[in-house]
């Protein structure tokens, strides 16, 4: 039997009315004869509210207790959606991460899925039930509850789709697909119909919040097509699969607002130790090397953790310097002549009075650090000058 995995994000299940609407999306696939597994997020801002509650009681709550707390959000939604399905007369069952067999490593707050025992889900499906699984959570070998990092329900969905060899994984969200840039910031951004896993991974890693980067890796592993679509309208969404359909080499412009930079000077022996340690905490940093100096570009939320790790190896470098309050803007795509692109970005910034802190080529394209106040303007002008504006594209076609 063919399995479809559907994932409903926080706004898609943000109220009981919204949940009722999602029931019809589930039934639509069931009626086509598919077995359906649904993964849900916590309702609306529930996770943020829980984080805030913890902050009212402790400045540094333990990571274990944070995961215990945050994992509750998704459990509310699985029960509510399952009740709504049962009310329509269909058989359904809700499962926590643990009941769904989702095993993770022990990195609280940012755990990675290590394996999935699909036995229980398959039994429920073969008994004719729709299975509703709590996203964002799993269980360690030792029985501890973990969470997968903010936005991690996408990863639960893609990992389940991969483990169950699903024919498709549909990610329902509050936008109607993946855009060439964040449309709230770049009004002339346009929806992309198809992307390869690589292209999507580049966009997501550099700040396109629409998909959790790890989700794409799981889908790629077993070639499960991912579809990002709207939970509010019927549009076709964006299909992400093994194929690229694009002629243009530049896919989009992504930005990240809250960025900090740590420069490690004369880092000779310690580089691999530091990078290994960061990796084992699953902290994603972008690393730029300038001779013996190592520049770590990190999300503001990870900065203290990164600093703590780096300081442990203070024998291995002369000194460190830090800069907070920056933003990053990236031109994503295959860049043939990095010199040309660098020059173009530099000229555009000059013309629009955007002062760049630094600019470098990375595996995903070209990135620049700018002052926070300039980042939105930088995204808009780069989007225009790299020919991505919607109007420009239309003109080119005419
Ligand atoms: N509820 C979690 C969050 O808000 C996970 C998710 O929604 O994907 O980050
Ligand atoms: Mg999300």
CSV table of C-alpha atoms and ligand atoms in Angstrom, one decimal:
chain,number,residue,atom,x,y,z
A,1,UNK,CA,0.0,0.0,0.0
A,2,UNK,CA,1.3,3.5,-0.8
A,3,UNK,CA,2.0,5.7,2.2
A,4,UNK,CA,1.7,9.5,2.2
A,5,UNK,CA,3.1,11.5,5.1
A,6,UNK,CA,1.6,14.9,5.7
A,7,UNK,CA,3.0,17.5,8.1
A,8,UNK,CA,0.9,20.3,9.5
A,9,UNK,CA,2.8,23.3,10.9
A,10,UNK,CA,1.9,25.4,13.9
A,11,UNK,CA,-0.4,27.9,12.1
A,12,UNK,CA,-2.1,25.0,10.2
A,13,UNK,CA,-3.3,23.6,13.5
A,14,UNK,CA,-3.4,26.9,15.3
A,15,UNK,CA,-7.1,26.7,16.4
A,16,UNK,CA,-9.8,24.0,16.5
A,17,UNK,CA,-11.3,25.5,13.3
A,18,UNK,CA,-8.0,25.1,11.6
A,19,UNK,CA,-7.7,21.5,12.9
A,20,UNK,CA,-11.1,20.8,11.4
A,21,UNK,CA,-9.9,22.1,8.0
A,22,UNK,CA,-6.9,19.8,8.2
A,23,UNK,CA,-9.1,16.8,8.7
A,24,UNK,CA,-10.3,17.3,5.1
A,25,UNK,CA,-6.7,17.3,3.8
A,26,UNK,CA,-6.2,14.0,5.6
A,27,UNK,CA,-9.4,12.4,4.3
A,28,UNK,CA,-8.7,13.5,0.8
A,29,UNK,CA,-5.5,11.3,0.7
A,30,UNK,CA,-7.2,8.5,2.5
A,31,UNK,CA,-10.0,8.5,0.0
A,32,UNK,CA,-7.5,8.2,-2.8
A,33,UNK,CA,-6.5,4.9,-1.3
A,34,UNK,CA,-3.3,5.9,0.5
A,35,UNK,CA,-2.3,5.0,4.0
A,36,UNK,CA,-1.8,8.3,5.8
A,37,UNK,CA,0.6,9.3,8.5
A,38,UNK,CA,0.2,12.8,9.8
A,39,UNK,CA,3.0,14.7,11.7
A,40,UNK,CA,1.9,17.8,13.6
A,41,UNK,CA,3.6,20.7,15.3
A,42,UNK,CA,2.5,22.5,18.5
A,43,UNK,CA,-0.4,24.9,18.0
A,44,UNK,CA,0.6,28.4,16.9
A,45,UNK,CA,3.0,30.0,19.4
A,46,UNK,CA,2.7,27.3,22.0
A,47,UNK,CA,6.4,26.4,21.9
A,48,UNK,CA,7.4,30.1,22.3
A,49,UNK,CA,5.0,30.4,25.2
A,50,UNK,CA,6.6,27.4,26.9
A,51,UNK,CA,10.1,28.8,26.4
A,52,UNK,CA,8.9,32.1,28.0
A,53,UNK,CA,7.4,30.3,31.0
A,54,UNK,CA,10.7,28.5,31.6
A,55,UNK,CA,12.5,31.8,31.4
A,56,UNK,CA,10.3,33.2,34.2
A,57,UNK,CA,11.6,30.5,36.5
A,58,UNK,CA,15.2,30.1,35.6
A,59,UNK,CA,17.9,32.0,33.7
A,60,UNK,CA,19.4,28.7,32.5
A,61,UNK,CA,16.9,25.9,32.8
A,62,UNK,CA,18.5,22.4,32.3
A,63,UNK,CA,18.3,21.1,28.8
A,64,UNK,CA,16.6,17.9,29.9
A,65,UNK,CA,13.8,19.7,31.6
A,66,UNK,CA,13.4,22.1,28.6
A,67,UNK,CA,12.9,19.1,26.3
A,68,UNK,CA,10.4,17.6,28.8
A,69,UNK,CA,8.5,20.9,28.7
A,70,UNK,CA,8.6,21.6,25.0
A,71,UNK,CA,7.7,18.2,23.9
A,72,UNK,CA,4.2,18.7,25.5
A,73,UNK,CA,3.1,21.2,22.8
A,74,UNK,CA,3.0,18.6,20.0
A,75,UNK,CA,1.2,16.1,22.3
A,76,UNK,CA,-1.8,18.5,22.6
A,77,UNK,CA,-2.1,18.6,18.8
A,78,UNK,CA,-1.9,14.9,18.2
A,79,UNK,CA,-4.8,14.2,20.6
A,80,UNK,CA,-6.9,17.0,19.2
A,81,UNK,CA,-6.4,16.1,15.6
A,82,UNK,CA,-7.1,12.5,16.3
A,83,UNK,CA,-10.3,13.3,18.1
A,84,UNK,CA,-11.4,15.5,15.1
A,85,UNK,CA,-10.7,12.6,12.8
A,86,UNK,CA,-12.6,10.1,14.9
A,87,UNK,CA,-15.5,12.6,15.0
A,88,UNK,CA,-15.7,12.2,11.2
A,89,UNK,CA,-16.1,8.5,11.7
A,90,UNK,CA,-12.6,7.4,10.6
A,91,UNK,CA,-10.3,5.3,12.7
A,92,UNK,CA,-7.2,7.1,13.8
A,93,UNK,CA,-4.6,6.9,16.6
A,94,UNK,CA,-2.2,9.4,18.1
A,95,UNK,CA,1.4,8.4,18.9
A,96,UNK,CA,4.1,10.3,20.8
A,97,UNK,CA,7.7,10.3,19.3
A,98,UNK,CA,8.5,7.4,21.6
A,99,UNK,CA,5.4,5.4,20.6
A,100,UNK,CA,6.2,6.0,17.0
A,101,UNK,CA,9.7,4.4,17.5
A,102,UNK,CA,11.7,7.6,16.9
A,103,UNK,CA,15.1,7.1,18.5
A,104,UNK,CA,17.5,10.0,18.8
A,105,UNK,CA,20.9,10.7,20.2
A,106,UNK,CA,21.2,12.5,23.6
A,107,UNK,CA,21.8,16.1,22.5
A,108,UNK,CA,18.9,17.7,24.3
A,109,UNK,CA,17.4,20.6,22.5
A,110,UNK,CA,19.0,19.7,19.1
A,111,UNK,CA,18.9,15.9,18.9
A,112,UNK,CA,19.3,14.0,15.7
A,113,UNK,CA,17.2,11.0,14.7
A,114,UNK,CA,19.4,7.9,14.8
A,115,UNK,CA,16.8,5.3,13.8
A,116,UNK,CA,13.1,4.7,13.5
A,117,UNK,CA,11.4,1.4,14.4
A,118,UNK,CA,8.4,1.6,12.2
A,119,UNK,CA,6.8,-1.6,13.5
A,120,UNK,CA,4.0,0.1,15.5
A,121,UNK,CA,3.1,2.6,12.8
A,122,UNK,CA,2.9,-0.2,10.2
A,123,UNK,CA,0.7,-2.3,12.4
A,124,UNK,CA,-1.7,0.7,13.0
A,125,UNK,CA,-1.8,1.4,9.2
A,126,UNK,CA,-2.5,-2.2,8.3
A,127,UNK,CA,-5.4,-2.1,10.8
A,128,UNK,CA,-6.8,0.7,8.7
A,129,UNK,CA,-6.0,3.6,11.0
A,130,UNK,CA,-4.7,7.0,10.2
A,131,UNK,CA,-1.6,7.5,12.4
A,132,UNK,CA,-1.0,11.0,13.9
A,133,UNK,CA,2.5,11.4,15.2
A,134,UNK,CA,3.9,14.2,17.5
A,135,UNK,CA,6.6,16.0,15.6
A,136,UNK,CA,9.8,17.5,17.0
A,137,UNK,CA,10.4,14.8,19.6
A,138,UNK,CA,12.1,11.5,20.1
A,139,UNK,CA,13.5,9.3,22.8
A,140,UNK,CA,17.1,8.3,23.6
A,141,UNK,CA,18.3,4.7,24.1
A,142,UNK,CA,18.2,5.5,27.9
A,143,UNK,CA,14.5,6.6,27.7
A,144,UNK,CA,15.0,10.3,27.9
A,145,UNK,CA,12.7,12.6,25.9
A,146,UNK,CA,14.5,14.8,23.4
A,147,UNK,CA,13.5,17.5,20.9
A,148,UNK,CA,15.0,18.0,17.5
A,149,UNK,CA,15.7,21.8,17.4
A,150,UNK,CA,13.2,24.6,16.6
A,151,UNK,CA,11.2,23.8,13.4
A,152,UNK,CA,12.1,20.1,13.9
A,153,UNK,CA,8.6,18.7,13.0
A,154,UNK,CA,9.6,18.9,9.4
A,155,UNK,CA,12.4,16.6,10.2
A,156,UNK,CA,10.1,14.1,11.9
A,157,UNK,CA,7.9,14.1,8.8
A,158,UNK,CA,10.7,13.6,6.3
A,159,UNK,CA,12.5,11.0,8.4
A,160,UNK,CA,9.2,9.0,8.8
A,161,UNK,CA,8.5,9.3,5.1
A,162,UNK,CA,12.0,8.0,4.4
A,163,UNK,CA,11.8,5.1,6.9
A,164,UNK,CA,8.3,4.2,5.7
A,165,UNK,CA,9.3,4.5,2.0
A,166,UNK,CA,6.4,6.9,1.5
A,167,UNK,CA,5.5,8.0,-2.0
A,168,UNK,CA,5.5,11.6,-0.9
A,169,UNK,CA,5.8,13.9,2.1
A,170,UNK,CA,3.6,17.0,2.0
A,171,UNK,CA,4.6,19.9,4.3
A,172,UNK,CA,1.5,22.1,4.8
A,173,UNK,CA,2.4,25.5,6.0
A,174,UNK,CA,1.2,29.2,6.0
A,175,UNK,CA,2.9,30.1,2.7
A,176,UNK,CA,2.1,28.5,-0.6
A,177,UNK,CA,5.5,27.2,-1.4
A,178,UNK,CA,9.2,28.1,-1.4
A,179,UNK,CA,10.1,31.6,-2.6
A,180,UNK,CA,13.2,33.1,-4.2
A,181,UNK,CA,13.4,35.2,-1.0
A,182,UNK,CA,11.3,35.8,2.0
A,183,UNK,CA,8.3,37.5,0.5
A,184,UNK,CA,7.6,39.5,3.7
A,185,UNK,CA,11.0,41.3,3.1
A,186,UNK,CA,11.3,41.1,-0.7
A,187,UNK,CA,7.8,41.7,-2.1
A,188,UNK,CA,8.9,40.8,-5.7
A,189,UNK,CA,10.0,37.4,-4.6
A,190,UNK,CA,8.3,34.6,-6.6
A,191,UNK,CA,7.2,31.1,-5.8
A,192,UNK,CA,9.5,28.4,-7.1
A,193,UNK,CA,7.7,25.4,-8.7
A,194,UNK,CA,10.5,22.8,-8.5
A,195,UNK,CA,13.8,22.5,-6.7
A,196,UNK,CA,16.4,19.8,-6.3
A,197,UNK,CA,17.3,18.6,-2.8
A,198,UNK,CA,20.6,20.4,-3.1
A,199,UNK,CA,19.1,23.7,-4.0
A,200,UNK,CA,16.6,23.5,-1.2
A,201,UNK,CA,19.3,22.5,1.3
A,202,UNK,CA,21.3,25.6,0.3
A,203,UNK,CA,18.3,27.9,0.7
A,204,UNK,CA,17.3,26.4,4.1
A,205,UNK,CA,20.8,26.3,5.5
A,206,UNK,CA,21.2,30.0,4.7
A,207,UNK,CA,18.0,31.1,6.3
A,208,UNK,CA,14.9,30.2,4.3
A,209,UNK,CA,12.8,29.2,7.4
A,210,UNK,CA,10.2,27.4,5.4
A,211,UNK,CA,11.9,24.0,5.9
A,212,UNK,CA,14.2,22.6,8.6
A,213,UNK,CA,17.5,21.8,6.8
A,214,UNK,CA,17.7,18.3,8.3
A,215,UNK,CA,14.3,17.4,6.8
A,216,UNK,CA,15.8,17.8,3.3
A,217,UNK,CA,18.7,15.4,4.1
A,218,UNK,CA,16.3,12.7,5.3
A,219,UNK,CA,14.1,13.1,2.2
A,220,UNK,CA,17.2,13.0,0.0
A,221,UNK,CA,18.5,9.8,1.6
A,222,UNK,CA,15.6,7.7,0.3
A,223,UNK,CA,14.5,10.0,-2.6
A,224,UNK,CA,11.2,10.9,-1.1
A,225,UNK,CA,9.6,13.8,-3.0
A,226,UNK,CA,8.8,16.7,-0.6
A,227,UNK,CA,6.0,19.1,-1.4
A,228,UNK,CA,5.7,22.5,0.4
A,229,UNK,CA,2.2,23.7,0.1
A,230,UNK,CA,-0.4,26.0,1.7
A,231,UNK,CA,-2.8,24.8,4.3
A,232,UNK,CA,-5.1,27.6,3.3
A,233,UNK,CA,-5.4,27.3,-0.4
A,234,UNK,CA,-5.3,24.7,-3.1
A,235,UNK,CA,-2.1,25.8,-5.0
A,236,UNK,CA,0.4,23.3,-6.3
A,237,UNK,CA,3.2,24.3,-3.9
A,238,UNK,CA,6.9,23.6,-4.5
A,239,UNK,CA,8.1,20.1,-5.4
A,240,UNK,CA,11.5,19.2,-4.0
A,241,UNK,CA,13.0,16.1,-5.5
A,242,UNK,CA,16.2,14.7,-7.0
A,243,UNK,CA,15.8,16.7,-10.2
A,244,UNK,CA,16.7,20.2,-11.0
A,245,UNK,CA,14.6,21.9,-13.6
A,246,UNK,CA,16.3,25.2,-13.6
A,247,UNK,CA,18.5,26.8,-16.2
A,248,UNK,CA,19.4,29.8,-14.1
A,249,UNK,CA,22.3,29.3,-11.8
A,250,UNK,CA,21.1,31.7,-9.0
A,251,UNK,CA,18.2,30.2,-7.1
A,252,UNK,CA,17.4,32.9,-4.5
A,253,UNK,CA,18.6,35.3,-1.9
A,254,UNK,CA,18.4,34.2,1.7
A,255,UNK,CA,19.1,36.2,4.9
A,256,UNK,CA,19.6,35.6,8.6
A,257,UNK,CA,19.0,38.5,10.9
A,258,UNK,CA,20.7,37.6,14.1
A,259,UNK,CA,24.2,36.6,13.5
A,260,UNK,CA,27.4,36.7,15.7
A,261,UNK,CA,30.9,36.3,14.6
A,262,UNK,CA,33.8,34.8,16.6
A,263,UNK,CA,37.3,35.2,15.1
A,264,UNK,CA,40.0,32.9,16.5
A,265,UNK,CA,43.5,34.2,15.8
A,266,UNK,CA,46.5,32.1,15.1
A,267,UNK,CA,44.5,28.9,15.5
A,268,UNK,CA,47.1,26.3,14.6
A,269,UNK,CA,46.6,23.1,16.5
A,270,UNK,CA,43.1,23.5,17.8
A,271,UNK,CA,41.0,23.8,14.7
A,272,UNK,CA,39.9,20.2,14.4
A,273,UNK,CA,39.3,19.9,18.1
A,274,UNK,CA,37.0,22.9,18.1
A,275,UNK,CA,35.2,21.9,15.0
A,276,UNK,CA,34.7,18.3,16.3
A,277,UNK,CA,33.3,19.6,19.6
A,278,UNK,CA,30.9,22.0,17.9
A,279,UNK,CA,29.8,19.2,15.7
A,280,UNK,CA,29.1,16.8,18.6
A,281,UNK,CA,26.9,19.5,20.1
A,282,UNK,CA,25.2,19.7,16.7
A,283,UNK,CA,25.9,23.4,16.5
A,284,UNK,CA,25.9,24.6,12.9
A,285,UNK,CA,28.4,27.2,12.2
A,286,UNK,CA,29.8,28.6,8.9
A,287,UNK,CA,33.5,28.5,8.9
A,288,UNK,CA,35.7,30.9,6.9
A,289,UNK,CA,39.5,30.6,7.0
A,290,UNK,CA,41.8,33.5,6.5
A,291,UNK,CA,45.3,32.0,6.8
A,292,UNK,CA,45.8,30.9,10.4
A,293,UNK,CA,42.7,32.7,11.5
A,294,UNK,CA,39.4,31.0,11.8
A,295,UNK,CA,36.1,32.9,11.6
A,296,UNK,CA,33.0,31.2,12.9
A,297,UNK,CA,29.7,32.7,11.8
A,298,UNK,CA,26.9,31.5,14.2
A,299,UNK,CA,23.3,32.2,14.9
A,300,UNK,CA,23.0,34.6,17.9
A,301,UNK,CA,21.1,32.0,19.9
A,302,UNK,CA,24.1,29.6,19.7
A,303,UNK,CA,26.7,32.2,20.4
A,304,UNK,CA,27.3,31.6,24.1
A,305,UNK,CA,27.5,27.8,23.6
A,306,UNK,CA,30.0,28.3,20.8
A,307,UNK,CA,32.1,30.7,22.9
A,308,UNK,CA,32.1,28.3,25.8
A,309,UNK,CA,33.4,25.5,23.6
A,310,UNK,CA,36.1,27.7,21.9
A,311,UNK,CA,37.4,29.0,25.3
A,312,UNK,CA,38.0,25.4,26.4
A,313,UNK,CA,40.8,25.2,23.8
A,314,UNK,CA,42.5,28.5,24.6
A,315,UNK,CA,45.9,26.9,24.5
A,316,UNK,CA,45.5,26.4,20.8
A,317,UNK,CA,45.2,30.0,19.7
A,318,UNK,CA,46.5,33.5,20.6
A,319,UNK,CA,43.2,35.3,21.2
A,320,UNK,CA,39.6,35.6,20.1
A,321,UNK,CA,37.5,38.6,19.0
A,322,UNK,CA,33.7,38.7,18.9
A,323,UNK,CA,31.1,40.7,17.1
A,324,UNK,CA,27.4,40.5,17.7
A,325,UNK,CA,24.4,42.3,16.2
A,326,UNK,CA,25.2,41.5,12.6
A,327,UNK,CA,23.1,40.0,9.8
A,328,UNK,CA,24.0,37.8,6.9
A,329,UNK,CA,22.7,37.9,3.3
A,330,UNK,CA,23.5,35.1,0.8
A,331,UNK,CA,23.1,34.8,-2.9
A,332,UNK,CA,22.3,31.1,-3.4
A,333,UNK,CA,23.3,29.1,-6.4
A,334,UNK,CA,26.0,27.6,-8.5
A,335,UNK,CA,28.5,30.3,-8.9
A,336,UNK,CA,30.9,29.9,-11.8
A,337,UNK,CA,32.9,33.0,-11.5
A,338,UNK,CA,33.1,33.9,-7.8
A,339,UNK,CA,35.2,36.9,-8.6
A,340,UNK,CA,32.6,38.4,-10.9
A,341,UNK,CA,29.8,37.7,-8.4
A,342,UNK,CA,31.8,39.2,-5.5
A,343,UNK,CA,32.4,42.3,-7.6
A,344,UNK,CA,28.8,42.6,-8.5
A,345,UNK,CA,27.7,42.3,-4.8
A,346,UNK,CA,30.4,44.9,-3.8
A,347,UNK,CA,29.2,47.3,-6.5
A,348,UNK,CA,25.5,46.9,-5.6
A,349,UNK,CA,26.3,47.5,-1.9
A,350,UNK,CA,28.3,50.6,-2.8
A,351,UNK,CA,25.5,52.0,-5.0
A,352,UNK,CA,22.9,51.5,-2.3
A,353,UNK,CA,25.1,52.7,0.6
A,354,UNK,CA,25.2,49.3,2.3
A,355,UNK,CA,28.5,48.8,4.2
A,356,UNK,CA,29.6,45.2,4.3
A,357,UNK,CA,31.6,43.8,7.1
A,358,UNK,CA,32.9,40.9,5.0
A,359,UNK,CA,32.1,38.8,2.0
A,360,UNK,CA,33.0,35.3,1.2
A,361,UNK,CA,32.3,32.4,-1.1
A,362,UNK,CA,30.8,29.3,0.4
A,363,UNK,CA,29.6,25.9,-0.7
A,364,UNK,CA,26.2,27.4,-1.3
A,365,UNK,CA,27.0,30.6,-3.1
A,366,UNK,CA,28.2,33.9,-1.8
A,367,UNK,CA,27.5,35.5,1.6
A,368,UNK,CA,28.1,38.9,3.1
A,369,UNK,CA,27.8,40.2,6.6
A,370,UNK,CA,26.1,43.5,7.0
A,371,UNK,CA,24.8,45.7,9.7
A,372,UNK,CA,21.4,44.6,11.0
A,373,UNK,CA,19.7,47.7,9.9
A,374,UNK,CA,20.8,47.1,6.3
A,375,UNK,CA,19.9,43.5,5.8
A,376,UNK,CA,16.4,43.8,4.4
A,377,UNK,CA,17.5,46.4,1.9
A,378,UNK,CA,20.5,44.2,1.0
A,379,UNK,CA,18.2,41.3,0.3
A,380,UNK,CA,15.9,43.4,-1.9
A,381,UNK,CA,18.6,45.0,-4.0
A,382,UNK,CA,20.5,41.7,-4.5
A,383,UNK,CA,17.3,40.0,-5.5
A,384,UNK,CA,16.7,42.7,-8.1
A,385,UNK,CA,20.3,42.8,-9.4
A,386,UNK,CA,20.6,39.1,-9.8
A,387,UNK,CA,17.5,39.1,-12.0
A,388,UNK,CA,15.2,37.4,-9.5
A,389,UNK,CA,12.5,40.0,-9.2
A,390,UNK,CA,9.2,38.8,-10.4
A,391,UNK,CA,8.7,41.7,-12.9
A,392,UNK,CA,12.2,41.2,-14.3
A,393,UNK,CA,11.5,37.5,-15.0
A,394,UNK,CA,8.2,38.3,-16.8
A,395,UNK,CA,10.0,40.9,-18.9
A,396,UNK,CA,12.6,38.4,-19.8
A,397,UNK,CA,10.0,36.0,-21.0
A,398,UNK,CA,8.1,38.6,-23.1
B,1,LIG,N1,7.0,23.2,17.9
B,1,LIG,C1,8.3,23.3,17.5
B,1,LIG,C2,8.8,24.7,17.2
B,1,LIG,O1,8.0,25.6,17.3
B,1,LIG,C3,8.7,22.4,16.3
B,1,LIG,C4,8.0,22.7,15.0
B,1,LIG,O2,7.0,23.4,15.1
B,1,LIG,O3,8.4,22.3,14.0
B,1,LIG,O4,9.9,24.9,16.9
B,2,LIG,MG1,8.6,25.3,10.2
